[in-house]
XYZ file of C-alpha atoms in Angstrom:
543
model
C -1.581 -37.679 -67.489
C -0.838 -33.942 -67.504
C -3.831 -33.282 -65.208
C -2.700 -35.992 -62.754
C 0.842 -34.595 -62.704
C -0.183 -31.032 -61.827
C -3.258 -31.752 -59.666
C -1.329 -31.925 -56.345
C 0.319 -28.539 -56.978
C -3.040 -27.082 -57.961
C -4.703 -28.386 -54.795
C -1.854 -27.093 -52.615
C -2.164 -23.699 -54.249
C -5.917 -23.601 -53.604
C -5.470 -24.703 -49.971
C -2.786 -22.098 -49.349
C -4.892 -19.343 -50.862
C -7.788 -20.348 -48.602
C -5.733 -20.046 -45.412
C -6.434 -16.937 -43.328
C -3.756 -14.433 -44.281
C -2.929 -11.346 -42.210
C -4.734 -8.286 -43.487
C -2.863 -5.117 -44.317
C -4.317 -3.567 -41.149
C -3.156 -6.491 -38.992
C 0.346 -6.330 -40.452
C 0.526 -2.582 -39.831
C -0.698 -2.973 -36.228
C 1.925 -5.643 -35.561
C 4.651 -3.360 -36.868
C 3.355 -0.556 -34.656
C 3.542 -2.444 -31.397
C 5.280 -0.078 -28.983
C 8.929 -0.407 -28.117
C 9.682 -0.400 -24.398
C 12.630 1.117 -22.560
C 12.414 0.088 -18.907
C 14.812 2.183 -16.819
C 15.374 1.254 -13.195
C 17.867 2.561 -10.672
C 18.755 0.926 -7.374
C 17.608 2.632 -4.153
C 16.693 5.874 -5.916
C 14.529 7.776 -3.437
C 11.642 9.779 -4.855
C 12.896 12.649 -2.640
C 15.967 12.801 -4.906
C 14.084 13.390 -8.171
C 13.177 16.976 -8.896
C 9.917 15.968 -10.577
C 8.836 15.119 -7.013
C 10.868 17.718 -5.124
C 13.785 19.958 -6.055
C 14.831 20.413 -2.415
C 17.913 18.199 -2.761
C 18.866 17.807 -6.411
C 17.880 18.669 -9.975
C 17.265 15.753 -12.339
C 16.261 17.468 -15.593
C 16.557 14.404 -17.821
C 14.565 12.048 -15.624
C 12.004 14.821 -15.193
C 11.480 14.890 -18.975
C 9.818 11.477 -18.758
C 7.312 12.826 -16.230
C 6.703 15.993 -18.244
C 6.045 13.941 -21.376
C 3.814 11.489 -19.525
C 2.486 10.480 -16.112
C 4.050 10.898 -12.665
C 2.780 8.527 -9.962
C 2.789 9.924 -6.412
C 1.474 6.825 -4.631
C 3.528 4.138 -6.382
C 4.931 1.608 -3.926
C 6.711 -1.706 -3.636
C 5.520 -4.944 -2.066
C 8.796 -5.768 -0.281
C 11.408 -3.016 0.008
C 14.661 -4.853 -0.605
C 16.666 -5.236 -3.811
C 16.427 -8.793 -5.161
C 12.889 -9.535 -3.919
C 11.614 -6.322 -5.492
C 13.181 -7.277 -8.812
C 11.615 -10.722 -8.632
C 8.193 -9.132 -8.090
C 8.752 -6.851 -11.087
C 9.806 -9.710 -13.352
C 7.027 -12.131 -12.337
C 4.086 -9.894 -11.430
C 3.724 -11.964 -8.259
C 4.201 -11.203 -4.571
C 7.371 -12.442 -2.870
C 5.641 -15.270 -1.026
C 4.363 -16.634 -4.367
C 7.491 -16.230 -6.521
C 9.596 -17.493 -3.594
C 12.203 -14.698 -3.563
C 11.294 -13.261 -0.151
C 14.806 -12.100 0.796
C 18.327 -11.593 -0.538
C 19.545 -14.947 0.766
C 17.665 -17.515 -1.287
C 18.120 -17.955 -5.042
C 15.468 -16.929 -7.530
C 13.304 -19.856 -8.610
C 13.980 -20.042 -12.347
C 10.770 -21.980 -12.985
C 8.987 -18.633 -12.591
C 7.821 -17.169 -15.887
C 9.149 -13.625 -16.331
C 7.670 -10.907 -18.474
C 10.771 -10.660 -20.751
C 10.153 -14.304 -21.699
C 6.628 -13.430 -22.777
C 7.858 -10.486 -24.824
C 10.434 -12.689 -26.497
C 7.826 -15.323 -27.374
C 5.593 -12.601 -28.800
C 8.263 -11.584 -31.294
C 9.924 -8.746 -29.434
C 13.669 -8.408 -29.440
C 14.768 -8.246 -25.810
C 17.890 -7.186 -23.930
C 19.056 -6.439 -20.391
C 21.989 -4.273 -19.320
C 23.075 -3.454 -15.771
C 22.082 -4.779 -12.369
C 19.765 -7.788 -12.088
C 21.107 -8.865 -8.659
C 20.521 -12.596 -8.982
C 21.516 -15.363 -11.353
C 23.927 -15.284 -14.254
C 21.671 -16.077 -17.207
C 18.525 -13.923 -17.256
C 15.527 -15.567 -18.872
C 13.823 -14.222 -21.951
C 16.513 -11.856 -23.210
C 18.302 -12.141 -26.537
C 21.298 -10.233 -25.267
C 22.502 -9.252 -21.820
C 25.367 -7.750 -19.889
C 24.698 -7.883 -16.157
C 26.647 -7.107 -13.030
C 27.416 -10.056 -10.760
C 25.443 -9.525 -7.556
C 25.653 -5.910 -6.397
C 28.380 -5.058 -8.892
C 31.016 -2.334 -8.520
C 31.119 1.362 -9.336
C 34.675 1.388 -10.645
C 35.905 -0.788 -13.528
C 32.959 -3.151 -13.108
C 32.846 -6.846 -13.896
C 30.027 -8.091 -16.131
C 28.448 -11.416 -16.989
C 27.666 -11.750 -20.699
C 26.523 -14.475 -23.065
C 30.122 -14.803 -24.208
C 31.570 -15.017 -20.691
C 32.741 -12.716 -17.917
C 34.528 -9.472 -18.629
C 35.807 -6.348 -16.867
C 35.234 -2.933 -18.408
C 37.366 0.071 -17.519
C 35.208 3.013 -16.569
C 32.448 4.235 -14.301
C 29.573 1.775 -14.005
C 26.740 4.206 -14.839
C 28.525 5.319 -18.006
C 29.405 1.752 -19.003
C 25.853 0.418 -18.627
C 24.614 3.298 -20.773
C 27.321 2.776 -23.408
C 26.276 -0.828 -23.915
C 22.561 -0.063 -23.866
C 22.963 2.553 -26.618
C 25.323 0.284 -28.564
C 22.677 -2.473 -28.565
C 19.958 -0.058 -29.636
C 22.143 1.342 -32.393
C 24.046 -1.649 -33.745
C 22.816 -4.988 -32.455
C 19.046 -5.076 -32.470
C 16.941 -6.138 -35.430
C 15.399 -2.846 -36.505
C 12.478 -4.624 -38.144
C 11.245 -5.887 -34.778
C 9.818 -4.059 -31.793
C 12.152 -4.129 -28.807
C 11.979 -4.315 -25.023
C 15.207 -3.292 -23.314
C 15.826 -3.241 -19.562
C 18.342 -0.519 -18.694
C 19.197 -1.136 -15.041
C 21.520 1.065 -12.996
C 23.560 0.014 -9.982
C 23.526 3.594 -8.681
C 22.643 4.969 -6.233
C 23.161 1.777 -4.203
C 25.531 1.863 -1.255
C 28.548 2.548 -0.981
C 27.792 5.575 -3.201
C 30.960 6.210 -5.204
C 30.278 9.131 -7.546
C 32.279 9.617 -10.720
C 35.427 11.706 -10.087
C 33.828 14.764 -11.705
C 30.647 14.537 -9.664
C 32.615 13.653 -6.509
C 34.585 16.874 -6.831
C 31.448 18.907 -7.536
C 29.161 17.442 -4.871
C 31.631 17.527 -1.974
C 31.442 21.317 -2.283
C 27.671 21.317 -1.767
C 25.621 21.572 1.425
C 22.156 20.044 1.585
C 19.102 20.836 3.721
C 18.448 18.461 6.587
C 15.147 16.599 6.942
C 12.928 17.709 9.823
C 13.123 14.277 11.432
C 16.918 13.833 11.284
C 17.066 13.685 15.099
C 13.956 11.551 15.578
C 13.821 9.796 18.973
C 11.062 7.333 17.900
C 9.085 8.308 21.013
C 5.651 7.450 19.665
C 6.669 4.428 17.623
C 7.047 0.729 18.447
C 9.992 -1.582 19.064
C 10.855 -1.982 15.371
C 11.750 1.672 14.804
C 13.661 1.856 18.077
C 15.830 -1.215 17.397
C 16.556 -0.866 13.664
C 20.245 -0.442 12.861
C 20.242 2.185 10.134
C 20.966 5.367 12.027
C 23.348 7.688 10.193
C 25.411 8.497 13.283
C 25.557 5.068 14.877
C 25.362 2.663 11.921
C 26.754 4.418 8.846
C 30.352 3.263 8.482
C 33.347 5.601 8.481
C 35.277 3.855 5.724
C 32.686 2.109 3.598
C 30.245 5.021 3.592
C 31.936 8.283 4.603
C 35.168 7.495 2.686
C 37.528 7.755 5.664
C 40.725 5.880 4.901
C 41.801 3.027 7.219
C 45.088 4.792 7.956
C 43.201 7.926 9.049
C 41.138 5.925 11.515
C 44.243 4.118 12.729
C 46.111 7.383 13.299
C 43.172 8.821 15.242
C 42.882 5.829 17.540
C 39.609 5.820 19.478
C 36.971 7.218 17.104
C 33.544 7.694 18.695
C 30.904 6.524 18.291
C 32.151 3.046 17.504
C 30.509 1.659 14.375
C 30.562 -1.967 13.249
C 32.278 -2.023 9.869
C 32.701 -4.270 6.863
C 36.167 -5.658 6.350
C 37.929 -3.599 3.658
C 34.860 -1.367 3.402
C 36.915 1.482 1.963
C 39.789 -0.442 0.399
C 37.728 -2.837 -1.696
C 35.874 -0.268 -3.848
C 38.788 2.188 -3.878
C 41.200 -0.601 -4.767
C 39.377 -1.225 -8.058
C 40.467 2.172 -9.346
C 43.503 2.325 -11.634
C 46.291 4.861 -11.111
C 44.725 7.460 -13.390
C 41.395 7.180 -11.595
C 43.023 7.348 -8.154
C 44.784 10.522 -9.206
C 41.344 12.095 -9.709
C 39.817 10.737 -6.498
C 42.761 11.252 -4.142
C 42.709 15.068 -3.796
C 39.032 14.945 -2.829
C 39.565 12.019 -0.445
C 42.530 13.850 1.080
C 40.339 16.860 1.781
C 37.580 14.758 3.375
C 40.040 12.857 5.547
C 41.869 16.011 6.613
C 38.623 17.635 7.687
C 37.533 14.508 9.561
C 40.837 14.099 11.388
C 41.015 17.745 12.466
C 37.413 18.319 13.436
C 35.721 15.036 14.403
C 37.236 14.788 17.910
C 35.960 18.301 18.754
C 32.394 17.723 17.551
C 29.306 17.072 19.648
C 27.095 14.114 18.689
C 24.705 16.525 16.999
C 27.530 17.990 14.933
C 28.779 14.507 14.048
C 25.308 13.531 12.837
C 25.158 16.636 10.671
C 28.650 15.972 9.270
C 27.849 12.377 8.362
C 24.523 13.427 6.831
C 26.277 15.898 4.536
C 28.866 13.298 3.515
C 26.033 10.854 2.800
C 24.103 13.319 0.654
C 27.199 14.469 -1.235
C 28.003 10.930 -2.352
C 24.452 9.622 -2.796
C 23.297 12.609 -4.822
C 26.556 12.675 -6.753
C 25.829 9.175 -8.057
C 22.308 10.283 -8.996
C 23.662 13.183 -11.023
C 25.465 10.632 -13.211
C 22.305 8.557 -13.535
C 20.443 11.629 -14.741
C 23.216 12.524 -17.189
C 23.106 9.040 -18.669
C 19.325 8.817 -18.827
C 19.651 11.994 -20.873
C 22.004 10.214 -23.270
C 19.473 7.442 -23.871
C 16.596 9.879 -24.326
C 18.694 11.865 -26.778
C 19.511 8.707 -28.763
C 15.829 7.767 -28.990
C 14.919 11.279 -30.130
C 17.683 11.529 -32.722
C 16.757 8.140 -34.188
C 13.017 8.827 -34.419
C 12.181 6.173 -31.828
C 10.436 8.366 -29.268
C 6.965 8.444 -30.803
C 6.421 4.681 -30.632
C 8.311 3.936 -27.422
C 7.029 3.539 -23.880
C 9.631 4.838 -21.427
C 9.438 3.831 -17.772
C 11.607 5.275 -15.021
C 11.473 3.720 -11.566
C 13.547 2.363 -8.700
C 13.501 -1.065 -7.087
C 12.301 0.697 -3.921
C 12.473 3.931 -1.982
C 15.247 4.981 0.406
C 15.772 7.040 3.556
C 17.729 10.247 3.054
C 18.084 11.105 6.721
C 14.369 10.984 7.534
C 14.025 9.537 11.056
C 17.819 9.670 11.191
C 18.021 6.733 8.801
C 19.606 5.462 5.615
C 18.596 2.248 3.775
C 15.023 0.979 3.257
C 13.076 -2.227 4.304
C 10.292 -0.634 6.353
C 6.714 -0.082 5.223
C 7.230 3.497 6.390
C 6.800 6.092 3.650
C 10.283 6.815 2.289
C 11.049 3.111 1.914
C 7.600 1.927 0.827
C 7.027 4.525 -1.882
C 9.030 4.343 -5.082
C 9.436 6.795 -7.951
C 7.490 5.956 -11.081
C 6.939 7.884 -14.279
C 5.836 6.612 -17.675
C 5.697 8.307 -21.066
C 3.832 6.898 -24.081
C 3.305 9.494 -26.826
C -0.195 9.561 -28.246
C -1.586 7.489 -25.388
C -0.575 9.249 -22.159
C -1.285 12.969 -22.013
C 1.670 15.127 -21.082
C 2.442 16.301 -17.547
C -0.202 14.221 -15.754
C -0.008 13.411 -12.028
C -1.688 10.282 -10.684
C -2.201 9.361 -7.003
C -3.687 5.879 -7.370
C -2.318 2.964 -5.319
C -0.121 1.281 -7.927
C 2.757 -1.079 -7.118
C 5.790 -2.697 -8.711
C 3.558 -5.784 -8.794
C 1.736 -4.064 -11.668
C 4.698 -3.401 -13.944
C 4.696 -6.768 -15.737
C 0.969 -6.906 -16.541
C 1.021 -3.248 -17.585
C 3.844 -3.675 -20.087
C 2.346 -6.886 -21.450
C -1.043 -5.243 -21.870
C 0.476 -2.204 -23.570
C 2.205 -4.495 -26.074
C -0.945 -6.521 -26.734
C 0.505 -9.651 -25.117
C -1.903 -11.768 -23.033
C -1.400 -11.419 -19.272
C -0.987 -14.793 -17.532
C -3.892 -15.500 -15.206
C -1.585 -16.249 -12.275
C 0.005 -12.790 -12.279
C -1.215 -10.930 -9.195
C -0.650 -7.399 -10.435
C -3.074 -5.290 -12.425
C -2.569 -3.545 -15.747
C -2.185 0.203 -15.310
C -3.057 0.818 -18.968
C -6.534 2.180 -18.070
C -4.828 4.766 -15.841
C -2.318 5.592 -18.572
C -5.217 6.213 -20.951
C -7.022 8.414 -18.420
C -9.735 5.883 -17.621
C -9.264 6.140 -13.863
C -12.737 4.808 -13.115
C -11.575 1.380 -14.319
C -8.962 1.185 -11.535
C -10.485 -0.269 -8.377
C -7.548 -0.915 -6.029
C -8.065 1.014 -2.816
C -5.309 -0.616 -0.762
C -1.805 -1.976 -1.287
C -0.331 -5.016 0.465
C 3.221 -5.112 1.816
C 5.337 -7.853 3.443
C 8.987 -7.668 4.541
C 10.849 -10.855 5.592
C 14.620 -10.482 5.974
C 15.155 -10.593 9.752
C 17.350 -11.105 11.702
C 19.810 -9.584 9.262
C 21.733 -6.444 8.407
C 19.924 -3.311 9.671
C 17.717 -5.485 11.914
C 14.360 -4.366 10.537
C 11.742 -6.696 11.974
C 9.419 -8.842 9.886
C 6.153 -7.141 9.160
C 3.200 -6.963 6.829
C 0.571 -4.323 6.336
C -2.116 -2.563 4.363
C -1.805 0.951 2.954
C -4.612 3.155 1.627
C -4.468 6.791 0.590
C -5.494 7.753 4.135
C -4.047 5.128 6.469
C -1.325 2.568 7.046
C -1.827 -0.450 9.335
C 1.210 -2.611 10.138
C 1.756 -5.842 12.049
C 5.295 -6.580 13.288
C 5.731 -10.251 14.123
C 8.152 -13.125 14.839
C 9.981 -11.878 17.971
C 7.390 -9.175 18.723
C 3.644 -8.900 18.271
C 3.005 -5.211 17.740
C 0.579 -3.200 15.650
C 0.947 0.335 14.357
C -1.469 2.685 12.594
C -0.534 5.928 10.874
C -2.805 8.637 9.539
C -1.148 9.459 6.212
C -3.099 12.707 5.830
C -2.683 14.212 9.310
C 0.728 12.660 10.035
C 2.578 12.311 6.705
C 5.956 11.988 8.449
C 4.612 9.043 10.488
C 5.661 10.308 13.892
C 2.658 9.061 15.887
C 1.374 5.516 16.096
C -2.372 5.923 16.739
C -3.241 2.215 16.859
C -4.416 2.474 20.474
C -6.072 5.869 20.105
C -9.845 5.403 20.757
C -10.589 7.938 18.023
C -9.232 5.469 15.457
C -10.976 2.336 16.763
C -13.329 2.060 13.782
C -10.423 2.599 11.371
C -8.405 -0.142 13.093
C -11.337 -2.570 13.008
C -12.016 -1.990 9.328
C -8.371 -2.096 8.214
C -7.696 -5.248 10.242
C -10.492 -6.998 8.343
C -9.348 -5.524 5.034
C -5.789 -6.652 5.709
C -6.925 -10.212 6.280
C -8.912 -10.088 3.046
C -5.832 -8.883 1.195
C -3.746 -11.713 2.634
C -6.367 -14.163 1.440
C -6.636 -12.495 -1.963
C -2.883 -12.692 -2.512
C -2.661 -16.172 -0.932
C -0.485 -15.114 1.982
C -0.979 -16.675 5.415
C 0.408 -17.309 8.902
C 1.412 -20.782 7.739
C 3.585 -19.241 5.018
C 5.026 -16.785 7.544
C 6.136 -19.691 9.705
C 7.473 -21.651 6.757
C 9.649 -18.756 5.586
C 10.893 -18.083 9.132
C 11.925 -21.723 9.553
C 13.606 -21.862 6.164
C 15.479 -18.612 6.797
C 16.732 -19.593 10.246
C 17.964 -22.928 8.921
C 19.792 -21.087 6.141
C 21.607 -18.600 8.384
C 22.387 -21.301 10.983
C 24.311 -23.229 8.324
C 26.380 -20.263 7.164
């Protein structure tokens, strides 16, 4: 009877002991999975990071990531516009596959995102800052995101507990909550993946009061192509509406008060403007904040009122360029300061050695090149994006890489680095071989690009193209049918379209075939082009 009573427990014990238990090595490896801090700013041009060039600004804290790891000089995006770029990053799929081709349509939440896969693999996950779409990001244990574009001053946030407004400057606030989560809220027995996402330096470029005061006293060098006349380019460059003189707004962008413009009467050139372009962001400031901003705004407005009517168009362009750079770079200075705070926290808490740190932007941006601001084009300053990654013990320090990597590759790279299987339907490639110095394992020779949002703000025409280290072939379509080819080595500023130059006939023939192969590889097609055009036109017709 005693044997019968204890036999079941004995059998259970034997069965349990026979189950495959994790070895000490396996347990240690699981504990050593790398943490990930993914830092992304909005519209941060590579030209405004001193690791790439110190011509405009110094960014010592962001540069530390490059010095401790790898700086990519040919990193690019697949679709240079905010929300679509973020959708590509989250899904590892091109815009035409994940469905988020423009800023108008909602993100398809049936898409699997890489934070979800980290969460399922046992990582603790969080997101703070600008997502740009939705109000309940998938795959994160905690979040605090800006609604839509968000605001620089006293920003509103969407949280798991409801909406809230935080007094302060947005770049500081996002950093405060990121560090607070790292310090107090995460489970310190689990690896973590945190997305630290800045609104800055997105338009309308409101620096903090301290940086506003500092940067309005600075003068910045002008790009060589500031007065570009687009002579050897096609229709798209000639008709885009992103010229600093003719399209950058007096109130929204240059911080000219409505009453100043009203007092001056006929201000030339006339620029189409957002309603309350100045008053809306300024109006979010409280009295104490306005007291800091007002003396600087007074000085800007006084200078504008006294001198603008006497200026030539060339002088007006130069004035607006300086105002643009003062505000844009002022917001970046705060980003760099706050990235420094996060790096310092990681260092002080012994987290650096087992943490992958990524710094990037959702796309590039024009800083006066070709006379432009904004992005959207496949042209260099918009197409290329800053990217630097540190991973102590894996990536050698101070390495520069010029391979054709894209934001499409971020998700598979981070998954691979964490030992998480990469879904077979992700279209990006893991950059881990490059990070480890095994460059021969990277076989991408060309990047694919496709921009959709037209007709819309800035009026950049629909186009797709192929980019190699040497050349760039572009097809503009929908209301035009034009091709452009640029020699990236001989003409890095892209001033001469050589598509019809007989000397480049063989290049055109080869790249045209390669472009079609890329469209087939990534499952893009003319049928999809037409479908997205029809859907978009129906959407804007019903607005």
